PDB file of C-alpha atoms in Angstrom:
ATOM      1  CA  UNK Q   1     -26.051   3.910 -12.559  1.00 39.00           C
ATOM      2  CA  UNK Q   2     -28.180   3.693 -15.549  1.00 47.00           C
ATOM      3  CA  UNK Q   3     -31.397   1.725 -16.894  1.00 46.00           C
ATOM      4  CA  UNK Q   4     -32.831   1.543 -19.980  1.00 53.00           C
ATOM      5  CA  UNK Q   5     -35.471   0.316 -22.555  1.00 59.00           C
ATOM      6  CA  UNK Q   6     -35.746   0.772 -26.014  1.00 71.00           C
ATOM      7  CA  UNK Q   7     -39.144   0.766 -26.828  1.00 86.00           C
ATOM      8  CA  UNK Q   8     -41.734   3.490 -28.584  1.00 89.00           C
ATOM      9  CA  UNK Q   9     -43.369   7.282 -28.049  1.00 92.00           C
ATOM     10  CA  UNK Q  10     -46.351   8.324 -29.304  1.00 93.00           C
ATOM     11  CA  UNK Q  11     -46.303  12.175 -29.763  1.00 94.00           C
ATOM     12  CA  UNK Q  12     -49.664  13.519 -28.880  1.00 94.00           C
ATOM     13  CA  UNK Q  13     -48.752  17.081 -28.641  1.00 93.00           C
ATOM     14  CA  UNK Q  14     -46.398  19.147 -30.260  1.00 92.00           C
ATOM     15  CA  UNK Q  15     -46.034  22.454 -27.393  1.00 91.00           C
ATOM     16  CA  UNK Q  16     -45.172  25.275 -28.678  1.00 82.00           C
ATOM     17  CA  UNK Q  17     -42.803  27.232 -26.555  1.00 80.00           C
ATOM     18  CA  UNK Q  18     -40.288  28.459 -28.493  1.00 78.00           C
ATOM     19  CA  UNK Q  19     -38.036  28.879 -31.565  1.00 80.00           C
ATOM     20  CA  UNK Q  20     -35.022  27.171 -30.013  1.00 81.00           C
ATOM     21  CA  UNK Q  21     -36.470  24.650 -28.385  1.00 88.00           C
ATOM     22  CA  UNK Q  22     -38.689  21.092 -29.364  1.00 91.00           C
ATOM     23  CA  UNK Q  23     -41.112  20.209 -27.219  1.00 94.00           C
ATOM     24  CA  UNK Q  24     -43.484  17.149 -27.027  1.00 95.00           C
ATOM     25  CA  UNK Q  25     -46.327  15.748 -24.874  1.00 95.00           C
ATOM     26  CA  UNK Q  26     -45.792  12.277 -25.593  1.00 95.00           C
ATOM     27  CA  UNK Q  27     -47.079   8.499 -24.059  1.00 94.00           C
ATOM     28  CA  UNK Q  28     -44.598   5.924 -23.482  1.00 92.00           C
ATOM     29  CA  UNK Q  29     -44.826   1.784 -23.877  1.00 84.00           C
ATOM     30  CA  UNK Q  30     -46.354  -0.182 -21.394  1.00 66.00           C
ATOM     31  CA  UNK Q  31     -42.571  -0.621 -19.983  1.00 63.00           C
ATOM     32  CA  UNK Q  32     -40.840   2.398 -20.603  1.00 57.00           C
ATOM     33  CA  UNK Q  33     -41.480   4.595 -17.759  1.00 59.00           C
ATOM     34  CA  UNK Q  34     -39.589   2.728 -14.787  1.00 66.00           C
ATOM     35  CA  UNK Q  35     -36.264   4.419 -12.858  1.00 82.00           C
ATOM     36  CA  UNK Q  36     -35.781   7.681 -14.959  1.00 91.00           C
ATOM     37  CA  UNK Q  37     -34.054  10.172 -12.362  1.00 93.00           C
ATOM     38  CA  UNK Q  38     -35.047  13.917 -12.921  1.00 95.00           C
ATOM     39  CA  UNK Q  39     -31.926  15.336 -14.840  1.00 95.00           C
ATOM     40  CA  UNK Q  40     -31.642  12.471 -17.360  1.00 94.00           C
ATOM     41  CA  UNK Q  41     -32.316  12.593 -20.852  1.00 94.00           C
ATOM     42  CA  UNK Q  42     -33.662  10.066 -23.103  1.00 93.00           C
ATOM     43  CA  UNK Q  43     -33.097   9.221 -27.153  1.00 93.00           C
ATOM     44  CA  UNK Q  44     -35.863  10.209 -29.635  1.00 94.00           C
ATOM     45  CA  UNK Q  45     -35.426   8.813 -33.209  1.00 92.00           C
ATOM     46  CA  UNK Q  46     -38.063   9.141 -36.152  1.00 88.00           C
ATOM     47  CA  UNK Q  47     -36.056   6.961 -39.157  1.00 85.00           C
ATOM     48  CA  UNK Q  48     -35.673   9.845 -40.669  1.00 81.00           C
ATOM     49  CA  UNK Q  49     -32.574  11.435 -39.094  1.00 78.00           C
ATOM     50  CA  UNK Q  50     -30.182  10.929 -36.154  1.00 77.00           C
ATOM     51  CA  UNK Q  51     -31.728   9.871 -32.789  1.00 85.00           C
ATOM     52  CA  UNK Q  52     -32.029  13.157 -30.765  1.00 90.00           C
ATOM     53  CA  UNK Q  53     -31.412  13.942 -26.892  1.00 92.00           C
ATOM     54  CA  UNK Q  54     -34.916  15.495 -25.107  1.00 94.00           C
ATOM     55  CA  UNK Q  55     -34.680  16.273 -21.558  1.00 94.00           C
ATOM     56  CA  UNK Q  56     -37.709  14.960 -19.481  1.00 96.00           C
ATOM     57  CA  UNK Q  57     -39.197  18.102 -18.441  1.00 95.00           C
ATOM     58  CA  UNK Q  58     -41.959  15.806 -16.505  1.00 94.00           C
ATOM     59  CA  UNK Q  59     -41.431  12.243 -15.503  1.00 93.00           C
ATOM     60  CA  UNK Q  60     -44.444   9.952 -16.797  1.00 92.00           C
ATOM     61  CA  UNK Q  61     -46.982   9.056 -14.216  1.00 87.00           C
ATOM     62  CA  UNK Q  62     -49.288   5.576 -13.876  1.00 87.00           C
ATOM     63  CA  UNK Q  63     -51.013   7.083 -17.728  1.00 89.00           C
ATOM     64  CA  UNK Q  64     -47.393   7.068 -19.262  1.00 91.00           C
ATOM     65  CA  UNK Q  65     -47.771  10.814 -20.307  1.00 93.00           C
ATOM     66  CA  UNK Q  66     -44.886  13.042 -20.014  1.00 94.00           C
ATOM     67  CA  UNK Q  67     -43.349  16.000 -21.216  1.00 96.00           C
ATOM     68  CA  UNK Q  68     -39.837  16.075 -23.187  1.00 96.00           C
ATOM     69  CA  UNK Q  69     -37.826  19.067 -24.400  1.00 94.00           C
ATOM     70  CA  UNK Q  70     -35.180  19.308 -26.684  1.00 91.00           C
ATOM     71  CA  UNK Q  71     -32.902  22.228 -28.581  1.00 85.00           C
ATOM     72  CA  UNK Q  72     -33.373  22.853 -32.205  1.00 75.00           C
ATOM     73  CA  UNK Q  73     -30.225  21.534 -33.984  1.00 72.00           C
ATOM     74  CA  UNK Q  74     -31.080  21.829 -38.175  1.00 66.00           C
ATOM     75  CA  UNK Q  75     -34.732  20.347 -38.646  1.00 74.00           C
ATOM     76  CA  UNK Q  76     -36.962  19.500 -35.630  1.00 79.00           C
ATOM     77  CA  UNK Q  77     -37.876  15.725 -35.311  1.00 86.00           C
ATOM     78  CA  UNK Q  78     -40.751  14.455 -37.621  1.00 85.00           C
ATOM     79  CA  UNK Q  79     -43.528  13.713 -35.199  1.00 84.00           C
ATOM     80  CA  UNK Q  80     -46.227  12.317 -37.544  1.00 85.00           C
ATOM     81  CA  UNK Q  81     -45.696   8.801 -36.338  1.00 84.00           C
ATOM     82  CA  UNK Q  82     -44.370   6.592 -33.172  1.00 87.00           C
ATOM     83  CA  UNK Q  83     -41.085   7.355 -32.396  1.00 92.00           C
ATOM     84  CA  UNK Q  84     -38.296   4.931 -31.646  1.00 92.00           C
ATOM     85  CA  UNK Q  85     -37.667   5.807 -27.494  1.00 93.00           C
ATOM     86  CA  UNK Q  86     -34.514   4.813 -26.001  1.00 91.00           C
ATOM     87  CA  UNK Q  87     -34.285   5.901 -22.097  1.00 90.00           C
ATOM     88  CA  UNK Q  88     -33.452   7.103 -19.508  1.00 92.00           C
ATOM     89  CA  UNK Q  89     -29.903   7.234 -20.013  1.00 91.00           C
ATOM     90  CA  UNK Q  90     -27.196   9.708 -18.511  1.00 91.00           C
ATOM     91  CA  UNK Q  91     -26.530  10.816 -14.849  1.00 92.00           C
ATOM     92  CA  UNK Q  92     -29.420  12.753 -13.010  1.00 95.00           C
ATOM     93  CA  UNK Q  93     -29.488  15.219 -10.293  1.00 96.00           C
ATOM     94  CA  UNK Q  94     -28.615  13.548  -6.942  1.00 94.00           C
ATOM     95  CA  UNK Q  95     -31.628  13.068  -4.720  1.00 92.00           C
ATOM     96  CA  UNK Q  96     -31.714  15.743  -2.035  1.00 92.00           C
ATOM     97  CA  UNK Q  97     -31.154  13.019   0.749  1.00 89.00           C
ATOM     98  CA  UNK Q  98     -30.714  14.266   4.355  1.00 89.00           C
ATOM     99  CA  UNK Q  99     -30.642  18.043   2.825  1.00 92.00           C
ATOM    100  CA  UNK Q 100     -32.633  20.856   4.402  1.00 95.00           C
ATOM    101  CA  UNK Q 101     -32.501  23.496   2.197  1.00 97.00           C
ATOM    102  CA  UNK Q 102     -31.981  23.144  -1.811  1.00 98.00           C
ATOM    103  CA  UNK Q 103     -30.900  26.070  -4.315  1.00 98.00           C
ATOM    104  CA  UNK Q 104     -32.060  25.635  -7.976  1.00 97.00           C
ATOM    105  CA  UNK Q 105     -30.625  28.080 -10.971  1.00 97.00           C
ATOM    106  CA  UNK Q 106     -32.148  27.923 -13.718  1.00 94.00           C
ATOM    107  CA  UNK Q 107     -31.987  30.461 -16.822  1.00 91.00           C
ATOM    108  CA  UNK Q 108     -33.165  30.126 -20.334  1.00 89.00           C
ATOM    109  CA  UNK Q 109     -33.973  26.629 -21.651  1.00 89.00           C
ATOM    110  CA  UNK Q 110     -32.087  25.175 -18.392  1.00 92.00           C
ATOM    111  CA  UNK Q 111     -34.885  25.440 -16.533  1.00 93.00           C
ATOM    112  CA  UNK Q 112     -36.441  22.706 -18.604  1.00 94.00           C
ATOM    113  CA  UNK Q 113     -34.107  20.127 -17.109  1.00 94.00           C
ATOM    114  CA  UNK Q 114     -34.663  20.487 -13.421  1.00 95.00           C
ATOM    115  CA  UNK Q 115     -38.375  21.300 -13.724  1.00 94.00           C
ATOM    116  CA  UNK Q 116     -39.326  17.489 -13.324  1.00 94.00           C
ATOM    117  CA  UNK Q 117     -36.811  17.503 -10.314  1.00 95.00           C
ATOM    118  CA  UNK Q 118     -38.361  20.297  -8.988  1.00 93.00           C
ATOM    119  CA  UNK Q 119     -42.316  18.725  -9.266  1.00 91.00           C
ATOM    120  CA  UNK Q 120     -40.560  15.082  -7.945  1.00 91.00           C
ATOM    121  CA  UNK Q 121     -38.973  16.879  -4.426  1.00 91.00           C
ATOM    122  CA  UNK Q 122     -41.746  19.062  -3.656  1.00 89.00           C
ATOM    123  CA  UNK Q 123     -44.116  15.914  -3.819  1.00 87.00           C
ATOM    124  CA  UNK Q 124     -42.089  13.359  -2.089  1.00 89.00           C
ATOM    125  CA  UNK Q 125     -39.817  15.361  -0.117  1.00 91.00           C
ATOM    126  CA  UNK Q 126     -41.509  18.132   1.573  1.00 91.00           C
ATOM    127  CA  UNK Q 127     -39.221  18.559   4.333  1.00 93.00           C
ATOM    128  CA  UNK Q 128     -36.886  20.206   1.709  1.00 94.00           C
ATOM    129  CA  UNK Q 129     -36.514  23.786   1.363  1.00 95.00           C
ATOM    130  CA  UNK Q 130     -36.782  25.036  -2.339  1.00 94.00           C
ATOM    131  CA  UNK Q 131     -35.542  28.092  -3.650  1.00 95.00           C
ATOM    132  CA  UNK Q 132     -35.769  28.919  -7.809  1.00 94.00           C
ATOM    133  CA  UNK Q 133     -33.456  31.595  -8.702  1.00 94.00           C
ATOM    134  CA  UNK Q 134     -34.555  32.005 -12.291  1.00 90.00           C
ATOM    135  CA  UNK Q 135     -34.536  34.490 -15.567  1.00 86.00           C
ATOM    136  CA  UNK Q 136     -37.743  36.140 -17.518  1.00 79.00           C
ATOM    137  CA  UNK Q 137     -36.585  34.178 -20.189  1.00 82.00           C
ATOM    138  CA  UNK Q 138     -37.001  30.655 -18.628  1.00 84.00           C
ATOM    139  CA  UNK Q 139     -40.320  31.499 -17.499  1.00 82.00           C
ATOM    140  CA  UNK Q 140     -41.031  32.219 -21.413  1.00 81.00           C
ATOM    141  CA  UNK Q 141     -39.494  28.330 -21.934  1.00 84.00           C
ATOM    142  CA  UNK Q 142     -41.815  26.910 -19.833  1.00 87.00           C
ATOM    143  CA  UNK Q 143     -45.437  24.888 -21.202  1.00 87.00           C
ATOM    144  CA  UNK Q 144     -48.003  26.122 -19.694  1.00 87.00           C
ATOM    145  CA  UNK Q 145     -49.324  23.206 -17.503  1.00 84.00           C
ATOM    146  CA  UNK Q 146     -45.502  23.245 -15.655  1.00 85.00           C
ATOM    147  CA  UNK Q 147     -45.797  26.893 -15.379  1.00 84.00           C
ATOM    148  CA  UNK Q 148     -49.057  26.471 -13.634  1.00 85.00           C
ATOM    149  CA  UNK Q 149     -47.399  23.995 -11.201  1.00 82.00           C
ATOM    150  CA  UNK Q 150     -44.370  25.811 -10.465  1.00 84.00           C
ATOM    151  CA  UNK Q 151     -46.724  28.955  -9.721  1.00 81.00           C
ATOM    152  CA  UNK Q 152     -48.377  26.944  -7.327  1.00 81.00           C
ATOM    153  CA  UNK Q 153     -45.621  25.980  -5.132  1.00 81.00           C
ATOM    154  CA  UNK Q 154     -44.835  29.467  -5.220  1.00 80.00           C
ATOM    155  CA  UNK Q 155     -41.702  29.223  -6.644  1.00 82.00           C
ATOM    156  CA  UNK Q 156     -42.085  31.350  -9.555  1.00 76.00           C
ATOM    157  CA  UNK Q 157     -41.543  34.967  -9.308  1.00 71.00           C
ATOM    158  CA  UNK Q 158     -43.007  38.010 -11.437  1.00 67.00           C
ATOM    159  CA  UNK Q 159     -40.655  37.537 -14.645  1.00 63.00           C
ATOM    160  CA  UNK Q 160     -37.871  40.607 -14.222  1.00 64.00           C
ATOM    161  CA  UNK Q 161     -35.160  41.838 -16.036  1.00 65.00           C
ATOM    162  CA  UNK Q 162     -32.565  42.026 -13.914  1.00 71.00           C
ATOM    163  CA  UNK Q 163     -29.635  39.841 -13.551  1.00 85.00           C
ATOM    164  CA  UNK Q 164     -30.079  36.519 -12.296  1.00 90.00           C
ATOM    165  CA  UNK Q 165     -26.697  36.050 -10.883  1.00 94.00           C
ATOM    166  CA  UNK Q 166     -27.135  39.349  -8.750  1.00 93.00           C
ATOM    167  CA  UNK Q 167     -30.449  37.829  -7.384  1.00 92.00           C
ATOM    168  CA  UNK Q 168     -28.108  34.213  -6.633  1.00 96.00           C
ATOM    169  CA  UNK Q 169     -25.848  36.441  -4.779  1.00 96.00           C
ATOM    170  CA  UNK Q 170     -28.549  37.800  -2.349  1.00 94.00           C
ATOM    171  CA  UNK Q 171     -30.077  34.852  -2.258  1.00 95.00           C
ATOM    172  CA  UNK Q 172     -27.010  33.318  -1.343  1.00 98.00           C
ATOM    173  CA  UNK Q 173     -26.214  36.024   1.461  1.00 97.00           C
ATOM    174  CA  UNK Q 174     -29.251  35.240   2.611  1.00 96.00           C
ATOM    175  CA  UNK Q 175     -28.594  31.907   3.490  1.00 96.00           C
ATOM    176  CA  UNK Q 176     -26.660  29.220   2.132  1.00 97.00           C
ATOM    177  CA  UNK Q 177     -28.106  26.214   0.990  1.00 98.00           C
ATOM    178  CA  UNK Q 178     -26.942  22.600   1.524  1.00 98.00           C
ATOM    179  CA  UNK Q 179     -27.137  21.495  -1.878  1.00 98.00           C
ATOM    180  CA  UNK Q 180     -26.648  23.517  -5.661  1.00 98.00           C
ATOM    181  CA  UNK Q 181     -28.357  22.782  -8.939  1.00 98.00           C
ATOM    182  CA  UNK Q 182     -27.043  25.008 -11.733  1.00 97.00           C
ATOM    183  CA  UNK Q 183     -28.564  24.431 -15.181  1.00 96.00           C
ATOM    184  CA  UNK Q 184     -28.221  26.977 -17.763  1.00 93.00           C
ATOM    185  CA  UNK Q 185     -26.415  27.823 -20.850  1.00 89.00           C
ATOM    186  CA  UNK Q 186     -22.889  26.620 -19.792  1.00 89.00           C
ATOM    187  CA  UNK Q 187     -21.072  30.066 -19.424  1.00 90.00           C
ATOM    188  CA  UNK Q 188     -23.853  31.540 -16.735  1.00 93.00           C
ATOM    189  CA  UNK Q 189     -24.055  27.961 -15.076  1.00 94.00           C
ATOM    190  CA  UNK Q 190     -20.599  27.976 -13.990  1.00 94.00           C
ATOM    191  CA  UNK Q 191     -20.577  31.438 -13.035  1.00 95.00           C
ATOM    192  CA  UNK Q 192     -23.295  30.636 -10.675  1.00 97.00           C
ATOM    193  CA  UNK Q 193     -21.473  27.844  -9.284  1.00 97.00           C
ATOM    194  CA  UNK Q 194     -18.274  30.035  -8.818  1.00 97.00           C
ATOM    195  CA  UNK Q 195     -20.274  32.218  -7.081  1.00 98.00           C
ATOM    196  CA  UNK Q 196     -21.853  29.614  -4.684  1.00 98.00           C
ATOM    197  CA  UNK Q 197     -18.101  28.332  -3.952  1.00 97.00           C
ATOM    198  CA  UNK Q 198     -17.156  31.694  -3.012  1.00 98.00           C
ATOM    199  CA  UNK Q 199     -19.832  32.109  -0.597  1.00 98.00           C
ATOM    200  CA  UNK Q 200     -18.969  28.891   0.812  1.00 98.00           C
ATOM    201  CA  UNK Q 201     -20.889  25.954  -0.467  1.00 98.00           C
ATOM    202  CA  UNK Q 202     -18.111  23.151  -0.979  1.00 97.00           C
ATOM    203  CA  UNK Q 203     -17.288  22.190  -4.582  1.00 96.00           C
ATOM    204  CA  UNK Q 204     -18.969  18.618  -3.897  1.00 96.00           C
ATOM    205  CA  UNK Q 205     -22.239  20.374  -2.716  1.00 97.00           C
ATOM    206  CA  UNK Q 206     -22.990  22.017  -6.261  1.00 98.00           C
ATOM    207  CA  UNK Q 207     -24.050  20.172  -9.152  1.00 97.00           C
ATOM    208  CA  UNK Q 208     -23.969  21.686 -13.052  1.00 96.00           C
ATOM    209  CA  UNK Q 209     -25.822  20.003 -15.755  1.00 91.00           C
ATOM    210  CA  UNK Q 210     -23.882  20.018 -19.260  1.00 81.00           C
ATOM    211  CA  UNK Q 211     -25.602  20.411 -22.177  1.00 76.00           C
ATOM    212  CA  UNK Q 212     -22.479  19.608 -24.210  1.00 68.00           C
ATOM    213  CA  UNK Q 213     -22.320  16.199 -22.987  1.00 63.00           C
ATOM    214  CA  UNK Q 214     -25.552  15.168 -24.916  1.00 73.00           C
ATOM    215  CA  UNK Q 215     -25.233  13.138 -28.003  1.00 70.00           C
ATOM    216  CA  UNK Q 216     -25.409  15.776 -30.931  1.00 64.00           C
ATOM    217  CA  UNK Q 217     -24.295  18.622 -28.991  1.00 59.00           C
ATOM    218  CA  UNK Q 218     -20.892  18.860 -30.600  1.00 53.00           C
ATOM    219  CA  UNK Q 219     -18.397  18.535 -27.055  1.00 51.00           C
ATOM    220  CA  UNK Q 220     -15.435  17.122 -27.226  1.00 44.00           C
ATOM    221  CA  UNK Q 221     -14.433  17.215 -23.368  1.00 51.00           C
ATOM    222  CA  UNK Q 222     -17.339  15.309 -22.624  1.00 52.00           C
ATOM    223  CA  UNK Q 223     -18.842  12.248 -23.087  1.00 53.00           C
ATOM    224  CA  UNK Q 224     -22.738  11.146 -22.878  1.00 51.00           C
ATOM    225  CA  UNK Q 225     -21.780   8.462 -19.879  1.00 55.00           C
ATOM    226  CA  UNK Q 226     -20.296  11.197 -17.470  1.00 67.00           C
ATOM    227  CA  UNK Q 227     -23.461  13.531 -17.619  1.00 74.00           C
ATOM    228  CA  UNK Q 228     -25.064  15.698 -18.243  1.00 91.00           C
ATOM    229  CA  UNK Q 229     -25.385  16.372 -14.557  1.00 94.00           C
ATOM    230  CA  UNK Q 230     -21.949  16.670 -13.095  1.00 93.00           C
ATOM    231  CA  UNK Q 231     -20.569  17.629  -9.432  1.00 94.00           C
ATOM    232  CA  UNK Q 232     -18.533  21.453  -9.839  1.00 94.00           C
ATOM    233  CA  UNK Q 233     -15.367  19.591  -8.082  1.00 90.00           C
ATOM    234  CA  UNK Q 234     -15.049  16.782 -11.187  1.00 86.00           C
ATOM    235  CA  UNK Q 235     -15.874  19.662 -14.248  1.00 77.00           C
ATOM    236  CA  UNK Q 236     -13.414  21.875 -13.978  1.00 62.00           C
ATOM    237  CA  UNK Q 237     -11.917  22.750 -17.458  1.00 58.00           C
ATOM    238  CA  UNK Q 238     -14.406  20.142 -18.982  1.00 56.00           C
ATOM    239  CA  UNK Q 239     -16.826  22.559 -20.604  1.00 55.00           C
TER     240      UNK Q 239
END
């Protein structure tokens, strides 16, 4: 399901994070911030050019401040005045219901889009187990503040250089989880979730998030409505 508003954002701070990647600390209208689902994306658009996809990287509290990220396609959004918001729109992560223990993978950007889903669960759903299994180079995407955060549930790891998907198959013999979030660049994300099916978690038990199905991103396979977060068992061949 999926609920709206079109409305404005007020860009208070541009972060600076990385080359690739846009990324705003912005305040929402007075009605804007109701029923957005970690894993959703919203629609930023300045007049100038095409409305652009940002991933909410933190959900907006009571002050209407949160934190959106998006990729660099051709020039970044202009940022000197309100923005025209339209959000949240897509299909989120599903909510870790009746699940003990919950896997996250999350290289490069990816981590930006299940870093609000990551803040939501450990503060309303304690009884869930969290594991990160991430990269160096997401912890280098990360703002600062949700770095700090993410340290303090002691999620985050010393940044290392070794592979990621080596580390998900420990982790993985180790235990295996009850639920899978895989968001990464597309070719890494579904060899993670390969890997969790061969290990044993069922197809309907692992969730990818698709970067291609944003508006802009150029996929043909997919549209906006059936993501960006899609179950492994209904993606096959789709990205």
């Amino acid at each position: 399901m999926e609920w709206q508003t079109i409305g404005r954002a007020r860009v208070l701070e541009e972060l600076s994070i990385s080359d690739s990647t846009q990324c705003l600390r912005v305040k929402l209208d007075d009605d804007e911030t109701q029923s957005i689902i970690p894993g959703q994306y919203c629609l930023l658009d300045d007049r100038v050019q095409a409305a652009r996809a940002f991933n909410y990287v933190s959900l907006p509290g009571r002050d209407r401040l949160c934190i959106l990220a998006a990729s660099r396609r051709g020039v970044p959004l202009c940022t000197d005045g309100p923005l025209l918001y339209r959000g949240p729109l897509g299909v989120g992560w599903p909510l870790p219901f009746g699940v003990s223990r919950l896997l996250v993978f999350a290289c490069n950007a990816g981590i930006l889009a299940v870093a609000a889903a990551i803040d939501e669960f450990a503060c309303w759903l304690p009884w869930v187990q969290l594991v990160l299994v991430e990269d160096a180079s997401s912890q280098a995407c990360l703002p600062d503040d949700c770095r700090r955060w993410l340290h303090s549930l002691g999620l985050l790891t010393s940044p290392v250089e070794d592979c990621p998907l080596e580390r998900l198959r420990a982790q993985l013999s180790r235990q295996l989880p009850d639920l899978v979030y895989c968001s990464a660049p597309a070719p890494l994300a579904l060899k993670a979730a390969r890997l969790c099916l061969w290990h044993g978690v069922p197809a309907y038990r692992i969730w990818v998030r698709a970067e291609c199905a944003l508006p802009g991103a150029g996929s043909t396979s997919l549209s906006a409505a059936d993501g960006p977060v899609l179950r492994f068992d209904r993606l096959s061949g789709r990205i």
